Coordinates of C-alpha atoms (C1' of nucleotides) in Angstrom, one line a residue:
Chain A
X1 CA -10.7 28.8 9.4
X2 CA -13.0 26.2 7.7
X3 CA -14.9 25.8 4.6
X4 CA -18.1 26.9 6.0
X5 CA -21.1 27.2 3.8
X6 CA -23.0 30.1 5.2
X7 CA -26.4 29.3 3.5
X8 CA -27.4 31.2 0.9
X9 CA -30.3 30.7 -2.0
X10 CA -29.3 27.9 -4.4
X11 CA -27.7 29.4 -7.7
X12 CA -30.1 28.7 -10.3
X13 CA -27.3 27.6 -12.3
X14 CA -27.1 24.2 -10.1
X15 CA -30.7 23.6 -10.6
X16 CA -30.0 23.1 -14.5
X17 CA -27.2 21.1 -14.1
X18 CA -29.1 18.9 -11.8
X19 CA -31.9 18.6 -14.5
X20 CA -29.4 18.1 -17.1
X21 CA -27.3 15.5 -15.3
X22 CA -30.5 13.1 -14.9
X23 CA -31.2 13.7 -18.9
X24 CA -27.7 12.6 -19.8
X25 CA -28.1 9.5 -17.4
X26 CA -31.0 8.9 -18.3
X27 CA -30.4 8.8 -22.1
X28 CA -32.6 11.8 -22.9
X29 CA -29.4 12.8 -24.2
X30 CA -27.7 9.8 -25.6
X31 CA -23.2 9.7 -25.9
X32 CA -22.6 11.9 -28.6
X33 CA -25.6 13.3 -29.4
X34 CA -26.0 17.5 -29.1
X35 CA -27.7 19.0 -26.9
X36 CA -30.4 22.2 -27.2
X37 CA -28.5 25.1 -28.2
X38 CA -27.4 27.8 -25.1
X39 CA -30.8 29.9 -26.6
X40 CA -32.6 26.9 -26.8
X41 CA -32.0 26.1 -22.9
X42 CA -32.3 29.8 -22.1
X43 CA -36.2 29.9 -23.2
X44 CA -36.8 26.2 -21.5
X45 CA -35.5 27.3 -17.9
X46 CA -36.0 30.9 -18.4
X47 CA -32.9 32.4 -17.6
X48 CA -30.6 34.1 -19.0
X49 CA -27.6 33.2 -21.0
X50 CA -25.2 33.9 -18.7
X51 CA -27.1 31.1 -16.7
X52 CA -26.9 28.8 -18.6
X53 CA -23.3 28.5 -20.0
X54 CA -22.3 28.3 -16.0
X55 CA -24.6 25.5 -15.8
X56 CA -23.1 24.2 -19.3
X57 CA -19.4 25.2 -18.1
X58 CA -19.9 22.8 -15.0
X59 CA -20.9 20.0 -17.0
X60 CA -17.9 20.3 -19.2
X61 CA -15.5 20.4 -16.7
X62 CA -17.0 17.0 -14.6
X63 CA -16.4 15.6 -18.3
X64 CA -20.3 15.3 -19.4
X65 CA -20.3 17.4 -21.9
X66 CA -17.8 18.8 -24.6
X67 CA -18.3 22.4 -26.4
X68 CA -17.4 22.9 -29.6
X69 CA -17.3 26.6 -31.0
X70 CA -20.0 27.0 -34.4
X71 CA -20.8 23.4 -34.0
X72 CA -22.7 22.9 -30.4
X73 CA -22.6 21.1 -27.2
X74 CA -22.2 17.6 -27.1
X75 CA -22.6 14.7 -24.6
X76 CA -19.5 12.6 -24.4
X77 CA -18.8 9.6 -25.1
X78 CA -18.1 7.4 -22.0
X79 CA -16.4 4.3 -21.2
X80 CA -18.5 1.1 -21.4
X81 CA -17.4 0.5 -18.5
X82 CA -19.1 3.1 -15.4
X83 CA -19.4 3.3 -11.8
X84 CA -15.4 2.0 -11.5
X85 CA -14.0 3.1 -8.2
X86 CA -13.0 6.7 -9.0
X87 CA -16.7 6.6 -8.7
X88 CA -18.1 7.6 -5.0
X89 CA -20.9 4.6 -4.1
X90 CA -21.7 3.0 -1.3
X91 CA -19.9 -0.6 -1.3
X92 CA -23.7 -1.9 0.0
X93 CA -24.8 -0.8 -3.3
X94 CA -21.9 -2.1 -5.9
X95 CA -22.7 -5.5 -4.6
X96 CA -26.3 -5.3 -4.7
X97 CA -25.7 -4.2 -8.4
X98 CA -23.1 -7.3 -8.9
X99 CA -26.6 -9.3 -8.5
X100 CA -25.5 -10.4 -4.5
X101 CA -27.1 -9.6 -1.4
X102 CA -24.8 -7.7 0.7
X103 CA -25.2 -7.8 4.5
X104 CA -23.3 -6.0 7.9
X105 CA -22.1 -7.4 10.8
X106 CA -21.0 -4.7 13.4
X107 CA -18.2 -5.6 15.6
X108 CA -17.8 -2.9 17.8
X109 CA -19.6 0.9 18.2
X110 CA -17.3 2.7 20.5
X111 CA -17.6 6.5 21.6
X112 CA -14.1 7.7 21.9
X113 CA -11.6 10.7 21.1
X114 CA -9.4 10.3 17.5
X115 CA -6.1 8.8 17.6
X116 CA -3.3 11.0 17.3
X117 CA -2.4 9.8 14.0
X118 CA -6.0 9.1 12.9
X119 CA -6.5 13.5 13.9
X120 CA -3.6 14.2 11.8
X121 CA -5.0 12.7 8.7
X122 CA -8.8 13.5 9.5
X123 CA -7.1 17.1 9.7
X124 CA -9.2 17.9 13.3
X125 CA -8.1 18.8 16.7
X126 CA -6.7 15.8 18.4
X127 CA -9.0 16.1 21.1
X128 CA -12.3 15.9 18.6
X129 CA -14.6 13.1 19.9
X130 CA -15.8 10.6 17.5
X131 CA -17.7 7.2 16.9
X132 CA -15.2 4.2 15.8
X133 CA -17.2 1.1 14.1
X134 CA -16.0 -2.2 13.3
X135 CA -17.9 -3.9 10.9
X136 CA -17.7 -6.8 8.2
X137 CA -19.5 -6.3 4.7
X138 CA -20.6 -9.3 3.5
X139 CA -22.0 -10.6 0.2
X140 CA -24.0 -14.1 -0.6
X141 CA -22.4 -14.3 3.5
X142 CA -19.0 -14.1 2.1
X143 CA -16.8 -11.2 4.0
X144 CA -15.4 -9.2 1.3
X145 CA -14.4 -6.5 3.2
X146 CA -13.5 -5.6 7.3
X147 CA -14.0 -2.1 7.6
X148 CA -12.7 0.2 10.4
X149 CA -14.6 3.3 10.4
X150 CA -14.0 6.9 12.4
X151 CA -16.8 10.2 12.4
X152 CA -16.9 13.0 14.1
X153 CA -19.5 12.9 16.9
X154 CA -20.6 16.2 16.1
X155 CA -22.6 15.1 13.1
X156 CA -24.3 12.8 15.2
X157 CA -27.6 13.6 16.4
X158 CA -27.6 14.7 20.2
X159 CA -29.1 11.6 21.3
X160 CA -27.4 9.1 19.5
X161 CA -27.4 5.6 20.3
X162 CA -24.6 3.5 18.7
X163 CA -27.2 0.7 18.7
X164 CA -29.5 2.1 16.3
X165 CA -26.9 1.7 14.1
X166 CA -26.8 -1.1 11.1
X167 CA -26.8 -1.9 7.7
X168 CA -24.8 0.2 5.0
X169 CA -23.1 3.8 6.0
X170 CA -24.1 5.6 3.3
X171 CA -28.0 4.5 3.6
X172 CA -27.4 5.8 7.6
X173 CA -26.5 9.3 6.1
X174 CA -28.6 9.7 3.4
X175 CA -32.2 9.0 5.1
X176 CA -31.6 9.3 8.7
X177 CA -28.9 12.3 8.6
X178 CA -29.9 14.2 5.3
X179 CA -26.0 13.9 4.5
X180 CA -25.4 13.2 1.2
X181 CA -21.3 12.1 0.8
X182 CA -20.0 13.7 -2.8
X183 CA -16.0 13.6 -2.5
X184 CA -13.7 11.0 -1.0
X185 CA -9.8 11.1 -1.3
X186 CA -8.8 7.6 -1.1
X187 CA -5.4 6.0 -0.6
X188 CA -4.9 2.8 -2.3
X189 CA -2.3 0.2 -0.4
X190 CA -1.8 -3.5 -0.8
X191 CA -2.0 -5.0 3.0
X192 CA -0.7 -8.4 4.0
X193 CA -1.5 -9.1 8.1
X194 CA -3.1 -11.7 10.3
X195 CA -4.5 -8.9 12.5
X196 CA -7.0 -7.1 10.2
X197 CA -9.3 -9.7 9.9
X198 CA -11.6 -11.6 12.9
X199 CA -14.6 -13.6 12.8
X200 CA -14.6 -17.4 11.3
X201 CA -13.2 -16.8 8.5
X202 CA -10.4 -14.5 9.7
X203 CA -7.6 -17.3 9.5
X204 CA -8.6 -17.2 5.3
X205 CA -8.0 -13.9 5.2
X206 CA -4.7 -12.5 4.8
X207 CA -4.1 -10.4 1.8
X208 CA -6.0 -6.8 1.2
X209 CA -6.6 -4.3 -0.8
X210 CA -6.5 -1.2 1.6
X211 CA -8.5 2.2 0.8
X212 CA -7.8 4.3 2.9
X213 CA -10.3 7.2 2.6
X214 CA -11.9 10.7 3.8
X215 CA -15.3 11.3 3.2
X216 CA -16.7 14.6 2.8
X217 CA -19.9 16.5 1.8
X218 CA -20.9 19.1 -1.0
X219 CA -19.2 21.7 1.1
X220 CA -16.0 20.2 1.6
X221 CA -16.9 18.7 5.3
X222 CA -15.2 15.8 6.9
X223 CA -18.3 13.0 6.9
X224 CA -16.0 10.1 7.8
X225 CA -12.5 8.4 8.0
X226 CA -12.9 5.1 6.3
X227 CA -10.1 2.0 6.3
X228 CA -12.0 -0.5 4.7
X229 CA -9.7 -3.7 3.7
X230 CA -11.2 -5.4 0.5
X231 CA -10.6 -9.7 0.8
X232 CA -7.9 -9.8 -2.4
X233 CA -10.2 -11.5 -4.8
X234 CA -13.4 -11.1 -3.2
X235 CA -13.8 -7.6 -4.6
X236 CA -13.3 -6.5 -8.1
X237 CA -11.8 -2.8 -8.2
X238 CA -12.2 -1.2 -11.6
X239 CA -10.9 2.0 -12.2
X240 CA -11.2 4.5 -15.4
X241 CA -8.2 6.7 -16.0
X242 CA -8.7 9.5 -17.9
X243 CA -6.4 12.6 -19.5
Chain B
X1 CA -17.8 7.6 -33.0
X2 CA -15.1 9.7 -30.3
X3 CA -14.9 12.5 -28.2
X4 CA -11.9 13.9 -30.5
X5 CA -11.5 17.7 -29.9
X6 CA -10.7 19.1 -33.3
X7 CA -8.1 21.5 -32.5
X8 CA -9.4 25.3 -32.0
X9 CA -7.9 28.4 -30.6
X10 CA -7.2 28.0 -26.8
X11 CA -10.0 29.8 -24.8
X12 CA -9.1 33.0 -22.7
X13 CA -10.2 31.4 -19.6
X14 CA -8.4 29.2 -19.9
X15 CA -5.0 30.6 -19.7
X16 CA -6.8 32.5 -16.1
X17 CA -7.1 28.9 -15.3
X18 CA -3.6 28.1 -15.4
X19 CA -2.5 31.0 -14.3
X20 CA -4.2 30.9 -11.0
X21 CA -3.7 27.2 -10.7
X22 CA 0.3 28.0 -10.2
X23 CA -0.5 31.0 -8.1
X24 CA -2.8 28.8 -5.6
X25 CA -0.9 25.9 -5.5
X26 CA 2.5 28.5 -5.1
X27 CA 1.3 29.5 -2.5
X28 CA 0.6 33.4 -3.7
X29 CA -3.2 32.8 -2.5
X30 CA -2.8 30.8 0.6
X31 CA -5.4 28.9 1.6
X32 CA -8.4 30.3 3.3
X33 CA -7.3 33.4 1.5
X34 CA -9.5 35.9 -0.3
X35 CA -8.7 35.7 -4.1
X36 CA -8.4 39.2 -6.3
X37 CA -12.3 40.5 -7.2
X38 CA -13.5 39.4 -10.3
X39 CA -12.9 43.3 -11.8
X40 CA -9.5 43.1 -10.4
X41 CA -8.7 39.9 -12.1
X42 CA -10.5 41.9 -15.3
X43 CA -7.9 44.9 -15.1
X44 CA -5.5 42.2 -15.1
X45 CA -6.1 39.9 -17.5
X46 CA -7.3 42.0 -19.8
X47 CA -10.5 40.3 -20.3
X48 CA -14.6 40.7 -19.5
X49 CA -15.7 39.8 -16.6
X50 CA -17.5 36.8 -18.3
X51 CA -14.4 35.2 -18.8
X52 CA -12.9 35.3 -15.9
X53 CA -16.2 34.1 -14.0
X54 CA -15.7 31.3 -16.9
X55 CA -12.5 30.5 -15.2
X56 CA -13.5 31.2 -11.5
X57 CA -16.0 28.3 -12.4
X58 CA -14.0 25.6 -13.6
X59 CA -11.7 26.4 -10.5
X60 CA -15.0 26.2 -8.2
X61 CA -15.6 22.4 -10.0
X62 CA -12.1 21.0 -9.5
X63 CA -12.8 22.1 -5.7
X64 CA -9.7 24.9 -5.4
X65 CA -11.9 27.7 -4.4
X66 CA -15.5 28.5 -2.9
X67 CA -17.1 31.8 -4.1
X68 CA -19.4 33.3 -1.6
X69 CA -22.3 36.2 -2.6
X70 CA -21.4 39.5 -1.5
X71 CA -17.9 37.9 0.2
X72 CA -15.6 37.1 -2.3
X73 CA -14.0 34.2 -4.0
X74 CA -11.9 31.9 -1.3
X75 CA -9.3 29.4 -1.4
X76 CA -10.4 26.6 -0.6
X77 CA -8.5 25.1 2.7
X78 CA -8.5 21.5 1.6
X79 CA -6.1 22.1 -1.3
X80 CA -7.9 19.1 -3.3
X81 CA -5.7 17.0 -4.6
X82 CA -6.4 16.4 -8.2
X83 CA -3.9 14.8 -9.7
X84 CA -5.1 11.5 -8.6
X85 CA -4.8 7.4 -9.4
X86 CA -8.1 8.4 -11.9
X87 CA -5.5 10.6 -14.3
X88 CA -3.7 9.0 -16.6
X89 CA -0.3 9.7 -16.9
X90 CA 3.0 8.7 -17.2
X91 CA 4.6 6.5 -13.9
X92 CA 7.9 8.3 -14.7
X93 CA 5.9 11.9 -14.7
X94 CA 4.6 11.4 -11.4
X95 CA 7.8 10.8 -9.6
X96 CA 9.3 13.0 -11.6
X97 CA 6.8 15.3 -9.8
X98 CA 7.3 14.0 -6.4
X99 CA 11.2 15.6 -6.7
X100 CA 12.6 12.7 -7.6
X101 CA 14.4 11.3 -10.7
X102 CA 12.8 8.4 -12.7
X103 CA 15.1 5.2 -14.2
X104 CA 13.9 2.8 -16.6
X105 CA 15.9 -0.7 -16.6
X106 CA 14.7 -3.3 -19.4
X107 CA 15.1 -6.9 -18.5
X108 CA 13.2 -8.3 -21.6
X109 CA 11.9 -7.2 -25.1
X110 CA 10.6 -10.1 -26.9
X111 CA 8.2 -10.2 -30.0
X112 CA 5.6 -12.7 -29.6
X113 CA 2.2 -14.0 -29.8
X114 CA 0.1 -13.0 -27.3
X115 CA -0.9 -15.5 -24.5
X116 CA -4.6 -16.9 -24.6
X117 CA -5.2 -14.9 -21.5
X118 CA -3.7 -11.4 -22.8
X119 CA -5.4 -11.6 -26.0
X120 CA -9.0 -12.3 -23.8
X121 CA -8.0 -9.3 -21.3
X122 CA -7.2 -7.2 -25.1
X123 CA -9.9 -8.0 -26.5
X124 CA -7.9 -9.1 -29.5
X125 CA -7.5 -12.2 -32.0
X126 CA -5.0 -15.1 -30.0
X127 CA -2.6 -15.0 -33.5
X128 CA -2.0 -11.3 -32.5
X129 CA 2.4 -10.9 -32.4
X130 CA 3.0 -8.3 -30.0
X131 CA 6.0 -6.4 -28.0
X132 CA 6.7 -7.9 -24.7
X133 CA 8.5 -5.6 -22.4
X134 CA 9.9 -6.2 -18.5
X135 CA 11.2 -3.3 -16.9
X136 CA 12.0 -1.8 -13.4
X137 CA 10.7 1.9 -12.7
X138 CA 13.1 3.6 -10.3
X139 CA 13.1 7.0 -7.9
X140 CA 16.5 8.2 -7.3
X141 CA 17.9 4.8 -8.1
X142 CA 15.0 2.5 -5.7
X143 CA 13.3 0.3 -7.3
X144 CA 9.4 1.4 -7.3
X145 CA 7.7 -0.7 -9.4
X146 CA 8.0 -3.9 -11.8
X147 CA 5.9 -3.6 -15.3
X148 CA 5.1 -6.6 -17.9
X149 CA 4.0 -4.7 -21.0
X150 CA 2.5 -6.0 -23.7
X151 CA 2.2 -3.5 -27.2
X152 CA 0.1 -5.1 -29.8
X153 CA 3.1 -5.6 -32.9
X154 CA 0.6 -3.4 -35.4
X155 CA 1.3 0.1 -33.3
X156 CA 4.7 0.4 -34.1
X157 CA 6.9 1.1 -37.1
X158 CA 7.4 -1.8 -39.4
X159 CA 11.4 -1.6 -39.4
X160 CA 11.3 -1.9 -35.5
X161 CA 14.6 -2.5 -33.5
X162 CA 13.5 -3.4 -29.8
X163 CA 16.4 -2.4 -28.5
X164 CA 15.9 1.3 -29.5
X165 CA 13.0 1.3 -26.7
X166 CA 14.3 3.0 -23.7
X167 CA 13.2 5.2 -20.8
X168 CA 9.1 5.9 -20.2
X169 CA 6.8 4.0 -22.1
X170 CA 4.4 7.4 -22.7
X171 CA 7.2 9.5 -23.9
X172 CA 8.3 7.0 -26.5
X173 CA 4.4 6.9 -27.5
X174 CA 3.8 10.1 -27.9
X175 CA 7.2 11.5 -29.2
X176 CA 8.3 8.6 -31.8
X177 CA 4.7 7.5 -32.7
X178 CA 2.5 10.5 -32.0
X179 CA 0.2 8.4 -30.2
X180 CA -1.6 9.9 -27.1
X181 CA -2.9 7.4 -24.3
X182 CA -5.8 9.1 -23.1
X183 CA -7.6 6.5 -21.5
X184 CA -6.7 3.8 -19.3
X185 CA -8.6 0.5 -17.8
X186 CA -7.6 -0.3 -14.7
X187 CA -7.9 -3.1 -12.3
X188 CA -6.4 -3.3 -8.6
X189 CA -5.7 -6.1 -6.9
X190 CA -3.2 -6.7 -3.6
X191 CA -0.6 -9.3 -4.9
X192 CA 2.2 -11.2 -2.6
X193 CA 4.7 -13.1 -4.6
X194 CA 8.2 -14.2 -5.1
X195 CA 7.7 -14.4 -8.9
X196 CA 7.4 -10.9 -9.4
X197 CA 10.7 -9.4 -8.7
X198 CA 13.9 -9.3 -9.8
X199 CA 17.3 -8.2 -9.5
X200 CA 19.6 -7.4 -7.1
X201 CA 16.5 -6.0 -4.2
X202 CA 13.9 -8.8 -5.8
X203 CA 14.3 -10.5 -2.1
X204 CA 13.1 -7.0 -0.5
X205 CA 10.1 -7.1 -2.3
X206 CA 7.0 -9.1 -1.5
X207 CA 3.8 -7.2 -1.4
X208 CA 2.4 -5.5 -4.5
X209 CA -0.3 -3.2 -5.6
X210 CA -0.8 -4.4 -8.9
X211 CA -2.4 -2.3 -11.6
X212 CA -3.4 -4.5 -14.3
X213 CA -4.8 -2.1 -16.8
X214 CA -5.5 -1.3 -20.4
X215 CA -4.7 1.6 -22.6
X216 CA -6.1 3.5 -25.2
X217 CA -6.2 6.4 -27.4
X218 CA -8.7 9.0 -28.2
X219 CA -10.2 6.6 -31.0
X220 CA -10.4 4.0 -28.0
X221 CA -7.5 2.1 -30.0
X222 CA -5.8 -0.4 -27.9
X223 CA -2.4 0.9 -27.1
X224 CA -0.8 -1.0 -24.8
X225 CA -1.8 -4.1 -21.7
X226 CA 0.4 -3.3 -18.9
X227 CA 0.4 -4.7 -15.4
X228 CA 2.2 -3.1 -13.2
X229 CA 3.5 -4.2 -9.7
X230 CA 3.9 -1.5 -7.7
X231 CA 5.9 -2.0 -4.5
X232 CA 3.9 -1.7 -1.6
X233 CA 4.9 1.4 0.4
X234 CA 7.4 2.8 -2.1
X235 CA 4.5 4.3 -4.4
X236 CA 1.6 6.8 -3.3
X237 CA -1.6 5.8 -4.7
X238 CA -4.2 9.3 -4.5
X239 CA -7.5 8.8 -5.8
X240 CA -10.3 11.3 -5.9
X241 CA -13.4 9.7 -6.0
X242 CA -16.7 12.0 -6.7
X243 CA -20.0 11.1 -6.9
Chain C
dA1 C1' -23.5 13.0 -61.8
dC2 C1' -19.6 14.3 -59.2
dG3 C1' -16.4 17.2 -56.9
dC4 C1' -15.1 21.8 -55.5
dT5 C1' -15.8 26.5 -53.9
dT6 C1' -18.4 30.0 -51.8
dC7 C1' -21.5 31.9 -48.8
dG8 C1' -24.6 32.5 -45.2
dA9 C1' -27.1 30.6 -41.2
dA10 C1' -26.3 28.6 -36.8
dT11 C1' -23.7 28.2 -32.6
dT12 C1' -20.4 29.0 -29.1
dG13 C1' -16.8 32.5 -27.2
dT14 C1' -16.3 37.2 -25.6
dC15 C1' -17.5 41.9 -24.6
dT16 C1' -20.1 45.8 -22.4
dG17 C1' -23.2 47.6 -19.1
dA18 C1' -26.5 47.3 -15.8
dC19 C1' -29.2 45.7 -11.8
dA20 C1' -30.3 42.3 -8.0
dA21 C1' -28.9 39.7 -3.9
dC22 C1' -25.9 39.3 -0.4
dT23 C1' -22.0 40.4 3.0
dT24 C1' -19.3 43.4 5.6
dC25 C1' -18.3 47.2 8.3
dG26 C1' -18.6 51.5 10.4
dG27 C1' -21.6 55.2 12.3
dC28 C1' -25.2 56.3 15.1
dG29 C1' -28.5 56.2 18.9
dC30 C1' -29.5 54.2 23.0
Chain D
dG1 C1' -21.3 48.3 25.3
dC2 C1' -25.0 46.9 22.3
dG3 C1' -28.0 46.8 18.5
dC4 C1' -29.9 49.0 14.4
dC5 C1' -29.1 50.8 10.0
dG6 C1' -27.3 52.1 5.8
dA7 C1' -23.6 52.6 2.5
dA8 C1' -20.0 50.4 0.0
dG9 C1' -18.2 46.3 -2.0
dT10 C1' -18.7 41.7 -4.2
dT11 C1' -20.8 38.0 -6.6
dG12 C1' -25.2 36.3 -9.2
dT13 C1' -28.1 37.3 -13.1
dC14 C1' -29.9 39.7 -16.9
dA15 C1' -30.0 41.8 -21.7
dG16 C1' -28.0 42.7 -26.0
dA17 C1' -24.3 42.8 -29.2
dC18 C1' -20.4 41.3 -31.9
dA19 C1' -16.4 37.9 -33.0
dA20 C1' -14.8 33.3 -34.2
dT21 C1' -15.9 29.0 -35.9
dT22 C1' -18.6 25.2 -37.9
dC23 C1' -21.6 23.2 -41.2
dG24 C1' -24.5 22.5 -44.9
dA25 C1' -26.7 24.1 -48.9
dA26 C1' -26.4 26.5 -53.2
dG27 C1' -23.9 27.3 -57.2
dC28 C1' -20.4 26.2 -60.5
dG29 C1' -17.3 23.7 -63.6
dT30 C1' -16.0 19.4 -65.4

DNA sequence: ACGCTTCGAATTGTCTGACAACTTCGGCGC
DNA sequence: GCGCCGAAGTTGTCAGACAATTCGAAGCGT
């Protein structure tokens, strides 16, 4: 038994969070400032109460917000430093925002079925079919990262051509598949081997930072089993911790 | 200006929170299972059914159940892990957790001045004195990890004996100083070295995750500059990353 | 003028009851 | 057996009310 999302009419509770999210990104609501009252946000979305503290309750718990009993509802105060890697992102994108131009080289696109070991951790049958890609991210034309990537065939389109695929993973869902990655439960490890690398530069490259992650989807569904090893240096890895 | 939470009565929901917590992860509501109705868990709780919808929503955000129109409320099969690498907490906590017992041996406490790079890193004057600590972390007697600490000399009481430092770092915060780390700044990095080891095992131990990361209180006071060299293999690193 | 107390308005937390939307399942006709 | 249908059960939303808490303004004494 899976975590199927039969389909149902969005909650209009999600709809307010969405709006609110992009207002507290955007800095309609600045870090510590309050927000409308519950009434106030009642009248603007027209719903009712009820509504609106699910919407507010959701906030609170992914750590936007914080509510405070007779005073209000605050935005919090976050770390200067955002978008560390607890955050999900596509690695195309963190070095486009680094100010470099990232690039892909595939390696290999093979059709096959998962490894044994590879179906224990994606948690699928071992006979599931799936894509494996090889590719190198680069950025300036530096690798920073070799990356050995495993998904399920069925969320490939029926006529799929590993060819048409190129350029960043995440862009590849987002436009082309209408998948939109939320969740990934990462493994961090520190790799030293002559084996992960190939390519020119391989012989350079000897030390990584391994994440070793599942990929999945607002509704909990496998997108993608990622090993992507990170050049030791080439990469920097922030990470926020909080209570 | 912080996101201190002046201390109030403990919501109702929250205690359903707990409560349930332990029950899912107990095993009581196996996964894929269909949780008590949301008037049952009334009757039982003694509470509205707001509140416990308050509840069944924070548990729907951190991913343990799914809640279905006209269905029920399920648990979810992908027990989310979420007591990842992103929460801060105590090294001695988490294997404490993982069933096994947690050592401390100190090999150094010197007070200093900081070191040009440490006081760049803190973000504090290069005259700073501070507390330099180098310990071991063990797990039923295996060394797990090797930690150079650095605790700005200010923190701590001004008749301070080094020597009466002992055991986890975060208990002796919180306990003797009634300080609470709440937030932590952490970078990863892959590191192989001879240098960082030592004792009787240092020859076993080659390849390190290295956490070198920054804490700090609720008042983003600087607590503490640790880096951490975790032995490659001997420590699990989780890490939920969301979008 | 300054500090202190008091009080009431504002705001979130909880309760109650009801209806709407949706799922499930069994009965019924074919 | 198969499909349609409706009733019962469950979550989503609404409305209104009161409790608990916070905050500032008004009033008071010094």
């Amino acid at each position: 038994m899976s975590d199927m999302a039969t389909q149902t009419r969005r909650p209009l509770a999600d709809d307010i969070v969405r709006e609110l999210k992009i207002e507290i990104r955007d800095g309609v609501h600045p870090a510590g400032a309050r927000l409308p009252t519950e009434a106030d946000l009642c009248r603007r979305f027209g719903v009712s109460r009820a509504t609106v503290r699910t919407a507010l309750k959701e906030l609170d718990v992914l750590g936007l917000i914080r509510t405070q009993q007779g005073a209000g509802t605050f935005v919090r105060t976050r770390p200067a430093v955002r978008d560390g890697l607890e955050r999900m992102g596509s690695i195309t994108e963190s070095i486009r925002r680094s100010g470099k131009e990232p690039g892909h080289e595939y390696g290999r696109r093979t059709l096959r079925q998962v490894l044994p070991d590879e179906a224990e951790r994606m948690g699928v049958p071992s006979d599931t079919e799936a894509l494996e890609l090889r590719r190198r991210v680069t950025a300036d034309g530096d690798v920073v990262a070799y990356s050995y990537d495993v998904i399920p065939r069925g969320l490939l389109p029926a006529a799929f051509d590993p060819e048409e695929l190129s350029g960043s993973l995440f862009a590849y869902f987002e436009t082309e598949l209408g998948i939109h990655p939320t969740l990934g439960l990462a493994k961090v490890h520190a790799v030293s081997s002559a084996h992960i690398a190939w390519g020119p530069d391989a012989a350079k490259h000897r030390l990584f930072v391994l994440l070793d992650q599942l990929h999945y989807d607002d509704d909990h569904r496998l997108l993608a089993y990622c090993k992507t090893y990170f050049v030791e240096g080439s990469y920097e890895f922030q990470l926020v911790r909080t209570a």
